[in-house]
Amino acid sequence: MTSESFTDEEDEYEGNWITPENESRSDNNKKTRKEMIEDMVMKEELKEESLLSKSSDDDRTGAQRRRKQQAQQNKKERLEQQRTAELAEKLGVTITMLDAPEDDDFEDDEESEDDESTKAVELNLPSYADQNGKKWHKQVDKELEYDSGEVDYEPSVVDGKLVVPEAPPQTQTTKRKSIQLQKEPKKAGILVGSAGGWSLEVFPGDFVVHRKYGIGRYEKTTLKPKRKLSEEEIKAQSIRRQELVREFRESFANENKSEEEQERLLKEKVKTFGTEADLDPVSNPQIPVLEIAYSDSLVHVPLERAYRLSRYRAGDAAVKPRLSRVKGEAWNKAKRKVMMSTAQLAQDVLALYATRETLQRTPFSPQYEKVEMQKFSDGFEFEPTVDQQSCFEAVENDMVWRKRPMDRLICGDVGFGKTEVAMRALYRSFVNNRQAALLSPTGVLAAQHYKNLCKRMEPFGVKIGLLRGGMGKNTKVGKKLREDIKNGDIDIVVGTHALLSASLEFNDLGLLVVDEEQRFGVKQKERLKLICSGIDVLTLTATPIPRTLQMSLSGIRDTSTIRSPPPMRKPTITTVDEFTPRIVKEAIQRELDRGGQCFYVVPRISMLEEAAETIKELFPDIEIIMAHGRMPRQGAEENVALFAEGNASVLLATTVIENGVDIPSVNTIIIQNAQNFGMSTLYQLRGRVGRSNQQGYAYFLHREDSLTEQSAARLQALSDLQSLGSGFDVANRDLEIRGAGSVLGTEQSGMAARVGFDLYMRMLKKSVRQLRRLDLPSVVRTNVILPYGEGSLEASNSFSIPESFIEDDSTRVEQEGNARLAESTEKLVELTQQWKENYGPLPAKLQAKLKTLHLHACTRRLGIDLVGALKSEGETKTRDCILRSPSIRPRHWARICKTLPKKMAPPGLDLIVPARFSPTGETFVIQGGKKYNWDQILEFDEKEDEDEWDIADQEEVEAMKEITSAMKIKKMEPRYVEDYPRFVITDLGGTHKRGARVDAILKLLLGPTKVVAKNQKEDSEKAIMASELRDKREKMKQKRKEEEAAEKLKNG
């Protein structure tokens, strides 16, 4: 179909469509609304039939020929891709070729439902991709040339005739025929990475950033002749070509050709050596490369160096980035400016880290984890996924094993188990005799949480209250509930924005859970900051807002992600198209035919009646129930409950059903005017269906005349990201479209756009590392597995102060938490000195336990998460003590030992760093008590260039993810330590008796721990001072501007 026919179709369509603006004009029309809609459906069907009937035999023959050619081309590409994969494997690089499958027609819906790999997505968006499959970016280039005036498209006179040059086709914003895309359009690109962990996923046309050359456009992956050959390769190539010449001669001789003909053919064959026609892998060695287009040249990046590339993501996806020039200094200048910006921001980040660590509250006690928390956890009727288990542990660490208040974001798809994480945190607050609150954005979601909490927690004696709209402080119910909360008679309160009221007082609030953070506005979040001061906060979301996402990616905010889907869950098939009654009818009819129900969502309450009329005219006998936010008290919740009971086939609603509605019988959702919704809202709405083993369908229907480039980008992203667990990816794409906004009060989105968000965050991370003299991360807790339970602080061995020593319960609990989580041995000494002054001499039993606390203060500071004993592999068969420290590197240990009094590692304490974490690429061993040239070891770190640092950092990040949680380990085994950096104390079991092992370990760790504590303290103080100084300068600058402006105003 030509573009002209699209325009004709749209004109006719717009003339018939009844909108609020032209509805008054339809009053004079003799046809009823129902008849007009039926006519529209009939016309569309007749048009499709007429188009099919016009297809001639010649057209079919041409189509068959094109398919045959395409099949041959696909076969050739598959062979090249197979060769590329083989070469990549030899280079130690993993590559997944995501080919576009052959052009198979989807004949019916049932066929696509059975095979998940062939599910189709209907997409009808303004797009740069035309029906002939031309590359959209070439069209963008033409448009840019046209807009910039580089190419003249004005009419001219040639040989007496008027010639009108063809202008570049503009972005299609008119109605177009629905394009059938594969469920995963990613299958046009590649996924490449290394065994260590770095990875890159790109598709033709994607903008990428090369560390050295700048912003380019990925074109394809291809094979190119290898330019630099080793001596062995050159020798093998020469021998192979001689063999080929002999083979050619023998072949020509067997064909009875003349000598002249043989020589001529042989010369032609020899000329092909080293060209594309030379397919012999030895004669013509090839390497797989990624072809990247720049404004002035093409760059071929070898596959093993793909770590130098990252996808370009910036603040405004509607504005395509300008391709960099390989020649010149423009890219290097841009990087230098960004580096200066990240250096300043790094100081702010470190200052924030330091300030955050100064915030303290009494931690939750570990004594309830073994019995009470385990009993509650056993009530979960499903088997937790791996990601859920990680979230459970992360939240426990924050609440029990940190002194600073928890501020953790749990990101997971709808139905993936975020609520269970919140429930366990709420119950932990209850057993520790502290109140908890759960804040929800809507009354429907609050009612759902209240129902679930009552079902799960009331058997344990938890008193739960529900506070929502209509329960004001002057109402009888609202007044009574507020009094119960203030007096502590309510353990957990669930509510909407009413929880943020200034009139609400808590008895002892210990935890606040915020569900769907993105639904709260600026004012609500400012109020949250006041409420949350000094208490633990757990935030749940499926799609974090860009600023929250950036803070989590930069490490400013703790984040856990749940990506593992529940069993039997299927991805929802998404259709993006222009709104027509025919699509609505087909969608609803399909669901009714399989005995299900539908959601129908509109953006405004005023549109509900019109939508209801449309549905009624398509299905006269259908039952419809409405739900929206302005219904009488509890009206929306009651209607949703009636719908869930099966009293209607369609629930017509606004976004009030975005959260908290879980009805397994509803597996189709239709969203009208989808261009008016944000990406997060659309993603949440899509998550309302497909929550059982039935296939879910989501229809995002838009109006062409209201579609903007950003709304088109949102819909395109949702059609691309359909796999289970893609909520974090949706948030990342939203970050691309909307930008990161303001972080730490400083606008950084402009700088990120210059080099791309990924490279910007990497540069920021490197700046933070350079500012820290000793960037050794600490751990929250250490699992000590020594004989007879020595050194353990877990449930059965948890630290406690005798009641006879401190009689007051609240004071005793507070002091236990202070001692258990003391950040250094110096703090412990100060604390015990205070105890002696206030309560008298320490009991002998308490003194013995304090040694264990000193050990844990040291291990946490040195990043040691696991301590245990293993038999050595040598001939002596000693029992060595292994201290696993996943984050430590030779540079860390060199800086620490260089500062020690004797400038060497403590005798008996050896460090072993496996090859994957070593700067030399080989296992690195530093023996205790031995002199080393520490500066030489540090040179490995200082000599790292930008590319080497990038790949090492990516490998390190991915490797850290593989570490088995130390707290899950019950018995020490070699597999838990042999692949990670570790300290080794030889023959600890043989040379030390029972009860003396803690003293021996502590003696070796005290010196290095003090060095680390001193360096980190100085780094924090320096960062805070630098940040405060810059703030003062900015205030002085702003004050001068205001004074100058006032002076100008005064002088007229």
mmCIF file of N, CA and C in Angstrom, residues 466-533:
data_model
loop_
_atom_site.group_PDB
_atom_site.id
_atom_site.type_symbol
_atom_site.label_atom_id
_atom_site.label_comp_id
_atom_site.label_asym_id
_atom_site.label_seq_id
_atom_site.Cartn_x
_atom_site.Cartn_y
_atom_site.Cartn_z
ATOM 1 N N LEU A 466 -6.541 -0.374 58.992
ATOM 2 C CA LEU A 466 -6.611 0.177 57.641
ATOM 3 C C LEU A 466 -7.072 1.622 57.719
ATOM 4 N N LEU A 467 -6.231 2.547 57.223
ATOM 5 C CA LEU A 467 -6.535 3.972 57.231
ATOM 6 C C LEU A 467 -6.513 4.483 55.802
ATOM 7 N N ARG A 468 -7.633 5.018 55.340
ATOM 8 C CA ARG A 468 -7.710 5.497 53.961
ATOM 9 C C ARG A 468 -8.648 6.685 53.883
ATOM 10 N N GLY A 469 -8.896 7.145 52.664
ATOM 11 C CA GLY A 469 -9.766 8.291 52.456
ATOM 12 C C GLY A 469 -11.148 8.069 53.038
ATOM 13 N N GLY A 470 -11.727 9.136 53.602
ATOM 14 C CA GLY A 470 -13.033 9.035 54.239
ATOM 15 C C GLY A 470 -12.950 8.701 55.717
ATOM 16 N N MET A 471 -11.728 8.490 56.226
ATOM 17 C CA MET A 471 -11.547 8.175 57.648
ATOM 18 C C MET A 471 -10.761 9.314 58.291
ATOM 19 N N GLY A 472 -11.263 10.511 58.148
ATOM 20 C CA GLY A 472 -10.605 11.698 58.667
ATOM 21 C C GLY A 472 -10.558 11.714 60.186
ATOM 22 N N LYS A 473 -9.803 12.672 60.719
ATOM 23 C CA LYS A 473 -9.618 12.725 62.175
ATOM 24 C C LYS A 473 -10.903 13.111 62.909
ATOM 25 N N ASN A 474 -11.861 13.705 62.190
ATOM 26 C CA ASN A 474 -13.108 14.109 62.840
ATOM 27 C C ASN A 474 -14.194 13.046 62.744
ATOM 28 N N THR A 475 -13.973 11.990 61.964
ATOM 29 C CA THR A 475 -14.947 10.912 61.896
ATOM 30 C C THR A 475 -14.756 9.977 63.078
ATOM 31 N N LYS A 476 -15.811 9.257 63.423
ATOM 32 C CA LYS A 476 -15.761 8.369 64.575
ATOM 33 C C LYS A 476 -14.744 7.248 64.366
ATOM 34 N N VAL A 477 -14.797 6.623 63.182
ATOM 35 C CA VAL A 477 -13.887 5.513 62.888
ATOM 36 C C VAL A 477 -12.446 6.010 62.796
ATOM 37 N N GLY A 478 -12.252 7.143 62.108
ATOM 38 C CA GLY A 478 -10.918 7.689 61.943
ATOM 39 C C GLY A 478 -10.305 8.123 63.258
ATOM 40 N N LYS A 479 -11.089 8.714 64.138
ATOM 41 C CA LYS A 479 -10.586 9.165 65.437
ATOM 42 C C LYS A 479 -10.173 7.992 66.304
ATOM 43 N N LYS A 480 -11.009 6.928 66.299
ATOM 44 C CA LYS A 480 -10.697 5.741 67.101
ATOM 45 C C LYS A 480 -9.414 5.068 66.600
ATOM 46 N N LEU A 481 -9.271 4.939 65.281
ATOM 47 C CA LEU A 481 -8.092 4.288 64.718
ATOM 48 C C LEU A 481 -6.828 5.085 65.022
ATOM 49 N N ARG A 482 -6.910 6.408 64.944
ATOM 50 C CA ARG A 482 -5.739 7.240 65.243
ATOM 51 C C ARG A 482 -5.329 7.118 66.701
ATOM 52 N N GLU A 483 -6.294 7.005 67.590
ATOM 53 C CA GLU A 483 -5.972 6.829 69.011
ATOM 54 C C GLU A 483 -5.285 5.480 69.253
ATOM 55 N N ASP A 484 -5.781 4.433 68.579
ATOM 56 C CA ASP A 484 -5.174 3.111 68.728
ATOM 57 C C ASP A 484 -3.736 3.104 68.208
ATOM 58 N N ILE A 485 -3.497 3.818 67.106
ATOM 59 C CA ILE A 485 -2.133 3.893 66.553
ATOM 60 C C ILE A 485 -1.216 4.639 67.519
ATOM 61 N N LYS A 486 -1.713 5.720 68.068
ATOM 62 C CA LYS A 486 -0.906 6.530 68.988
ATOM 63 C C LYS A 486 -0.584 5.770 70.267
ATOM 64 N N ASN A 487 -1.544 4.971 70.739
ATOM 65 C CA ASN A 487 -1.344 4.225 71.985
ATOM 66 C C ASN A 487 -0.576 2.924 71.778
ATOM 67 N N GLY A 488 -0.340 2.547 70.559
ATOM 68 C CA GLY A 488 0.383 1.309 70.288
ATOM 69 C C GLY A 488 -0.498 0.081 70.243
ATOM 70 N N ASP A 489 -1.825 0.275 70.193
ATOM 71 C CA ASP A 489 -2.731 -0.870 70.119
ATOM 72 C C ASP A 489 -2.772 -1.481 68.721
ATOM 73 N N ILE A 490 -2.321 -0.741 67.737
ATOM 74 C CA ILE A 490 -2.225 -1.250 66.366
ATOM 75 C C ILE A 490 -0.759 -1.519 66.064
ATOM 76 N N ASP A 491 -0.453 -2.742 65.639
ATOM 77 C CA ASP A 491 0.934 -3.110 65.350
ATOM 78 C C ASP A 491 1.354 -2.688 63.941
ATOM 79 N N ILE A 492 0.487 -2.922 62.974
ATOM 80 C CA ILE A 492 0.777 -2.580 61.581
ATOM 81 C C ILE A 492 -0.421 -1.827 61.013
ATOM 82 N N VAL A 493 -0.169 -0.682 60.421
ATOM 83 C CA VAL A 493 -1.245 0.101 59.814
ATOM 84 C C VAL A 493 -1.011 0.191 58.309
ATOM 85 N N VAL A 494 -2.060 -0.122 57.559
ATOM 86 C CA VAL A 494 -2.028 -0.032 56.102
ATOM 87 C C VAL A 494 -2.863 1.169 55.703
ATOM 88 N N GLY A 495 -2.368 1.970 54.764
ATOM 89 C CA GLY A 495 -3.133 3.147 54.394
ATOM 90 C C GLY A 495 -2.689 3.777 53.106
ATOM 91 N N THR A 496 -3.469 4.763 52.690
ATOM 92 C CA THR A 496 -3.147 5.537 51.495
ATOM 93 C C THR A 496 -2.464 6.828 51.941
ATOM 94 N N HIS A 497 -2.708 7.917 51.215
ATOM 95 C CA HIS A 497 -2.062 9.189 51.545
ATOM 96 C C HIS A 497 -2.425 9.690 52.941
ATOM 97 N N ALA A 498 -3.474 9.126 53.529
ATOM 98 C CA ALA A 498 -3.862 9.539 54.878
ATOM 99 C C ALA A 498 -2.755 9.258 55.884
ATOM 100 N N LEU A 499 -1.879 8.306 55.592
ATOM 101 C CA LEU A 499 -0.758 8.015 56.490
ATOM 102 C C LEU A 499 0.220 9.178 56.571
ATOM 103 N N LEU A 500 0.183 10.046 55.557
ATOM 104 C CA LEU A 500 1.106 11.175 55.517
ATOM 105 C C LEU A 500 0.561 12.396 56.251
ATOM 106 N N SER A 501 -0.608 12.257 56.807
ATOM 107 C CA SER A 501 -1.235 13.389 57.488
ATOM 108 C C SER A 501 -0.418 13.814 58.704
ATOM 109 N N ALA A 502 -0.334 15.115 58.899
ATOM 110 C CA ALA A 502 0.423 15.644 60.038
ATOM 111 C C ALA A 502 -0.264 15.338 61.358
ATOM 112 N N SER A 503 -1.558 15.040 61.322
ATOM 113 C CA SER A 503 -2.298 14.765 62.555
ATOM 114 C C SER A 503 -2.117 13.337 63.049
ATOM 115 N N LEU A 504 -1.483 12.487 62.247
ATOM 116 C CA LEU A 504 -1.310 11.089 62.634
ATOM 117 C C LEU A 504 -0.029 10.931 63.444
ATOM 118 N N GLU A 505 -0.138 10.344 64.632
ATOM 119 C CA GLU A 505 1.007 10.117 65.497
ATOM 120 C C GLU A 505 1.191 8.619 65.729
ATOM 121 N N PHE A 506 2.439 8.156 65.625
ATOM 122 C CA PHE A 506 2.753 6.757 65.884
ATOM 123 C C PHE A 506 3.299 6.599 67.288
ATOM 124 N N ASN A 507 3.179 5.385 67.793
ATOM 125 C CA ASN A 507 3.701 5.099 69.127
ATOM 126 C C ASN A 507 5.211 4.894 69.090
ATOM 127 N N ASP A 508 5.672 3.994 68.219
ATOM 128 C CA ASP A 508 7.110 3.737 68.052
ATOM 129 C C ASP A 508 7.307 3.149 66.659
ATOM 130 N N LEU A 509 7.275 4.008 65.667
ATOM 131 C CA LEU A 509 7.356 3.550 64.285
ATOM 132 C C LEU A 509 8.779 3.085 63.980
ATOM 133 N N GLY A 510 8.907 1.830 63.537
ATOM 134 C CA GLY A 510 10.222 1.292 63.226
ATOM 135 C C GLY A 510 10.451 1.024 61.760
ATOM 136 N N LEU A 511 9.354 0.857 60.987
ATOM 137 C CA LEU A 511 9.491 0.487 59.578
ATOM 138 C C LEU A 511 8.356 1.101 58.766
ATOM 139 N N LEU A 512 8.706 1.648 57.624
ATOM 140 C CA LEU A 512 7.716 2.136 56.668
ATOM 141 C C LEU A 512 7.967 1.445 55.330
ATOM 142 N N VAL A 513 6.944 0.779 54.814
ATOM 143 C CA VAL A 513 7.008 0.154 53.492
ATOM 144 C C VAL A 513 6.204 1.019 52.529
ATOM 145 N N VAL A 514 6.839 1.447 51.451
ATOM 146 C CA VAL A 514 6.193 2.281 50.440
ATOM 147 C C VAL A 514 6.010 1.444 49.175
ATOM 148 N N ASP A 515 4.758 1.173 48.835
ATOM 149 C CA ASP A 515 4.489 0.379 47.633
ATOM 150 C C ASP A 515 4.246 1.303 46.449
ATOM 151 N N GLU A 516 4.839 0.958 45.324
ATOM 152 C CA GLU A 516 4.704 1.731 44.077
ATOM 153 C C GLU A 516 5.115 3.185 44.297
ATOM 154 N N GLU A 517 6.369 3.374 44.592
ATOM 155 C CA GLU A 517 6.920 4.698 44.894
ATOM 156 C C GLU A 517 6.663 5.707 43.784
ATOM 157 N N GLN A 518 6.675 5.225 42.527
ATOM 158 C CA GLN A 518 6.550 6.137 41.392
ATOM 159 C C GLN A 518 5.188 6.827 41.337
ATOM 160 N N ARG A 519 4.207 6.334 42.110
ATOM 161 C CA ARG A 519 2.873 6.919 42.079
ATOM 162 C C ARG A 519 2.730 8.120 43.017
ATOM 163 N N PHE A 520 3.755 8.410 43.807
ATOM 164 C CA PHE A 520 3.660 9.518 44.748
ATOM 165 C C PHE A 520 4.359 10.748 44.182
ATOM 166 N N GLY A 521 3.766 11.909 44.440
ATOM 167 C CA GLY A 521 4.298 13.152 43.912
ATOM 168 C C GLY A 521 5.358 13.765 44.815
ATOM 169 N N VAL A 522 5.817 14.956 44.401
ATOM 170 C CA VAL A 522 6.894 15.631 45.118
ATOM 171 C C VAL A 522 6.483 15.991 46.543
ATOM 172 N N LYS A 523 5.266 16.509 46.727
ATOM 173 C CA LYS A 523 4.820 16.915 48.059
ATOM 174 C C LYS A 523 4.747 15.721 49.002
ATOM 175 N N GLN A 524 4.213 14.616 48.486
ATOM 176 C CA GLN A 524 4.126 13.419 49.325
ATOM 177 C C GLN A 524 5.518 12.921 49.723
ATOM 178 N N LYS A 525 6.474 13.002 48.792
ATOM 179 C CA LYS A 525 7.816 12.519 49.094
ATOM 180 C C LYS A 525 8.531 13.438 50.085
ATOM 181 N N GLU A 526 8.243 14.733 50.019
ATOM 182 C CA GLU A 526 8.817 15.646 51.008
ATOM 183 C C GLU A 526 8.279 15.326 52.402
ATOM 184 N N ARG A 527 6.993 14.990 52.461
ATOM 185 C CA ARG A 527 6.404 14.598 53.734
ATOM 186 C C ARG A 527 6.997 13.271 54.215
ATOM 187 N N LEU A 528 7.266 12.373 53.281
ATOM 188 C CA LEU A 528 7.877 11.090 53.624
ATOM 189 C C LEU A 528 9.241 11.286 54.272
ATOM 190 N N LYS A 529 10.015 12.261 53.745
ATOM 191 C CA LYS A 529 11.341 12.511 54.296
ATOM 192 C C LYS A 529 11.258 12.887 55.779
ATOM 193 N N LEU A 530 10.224 13.655 56.133
ATOM 194 C CA LEU A 530 10.061 14.048 57.535
ATOM 195 C C LEU A 530 9.679 12.850 58.401
ATOM 196 N N ILE A 531 8.764 12.021 57.873
ATOM 197 C CA ILE A 531 8.310 10.864 58.632
ATOM 198 C C ILE A 531 9.420 9.833 58.776
ATOM 199 N N CYS A 532 10.210 9.657 57.706
ATOM 200 C CA CYS A 532 11.180 8.558 57.645
ATOM 201 C C CYS A 532 12.490 8.863 58.339
ATOM 202 N N SER A 533 12.638 10.026 58.923
ATOM 203 C CA SER A 533 13.898 10.368 59.568
ATOM 204 C C SER A 533 14.170 9.419 60.728
#
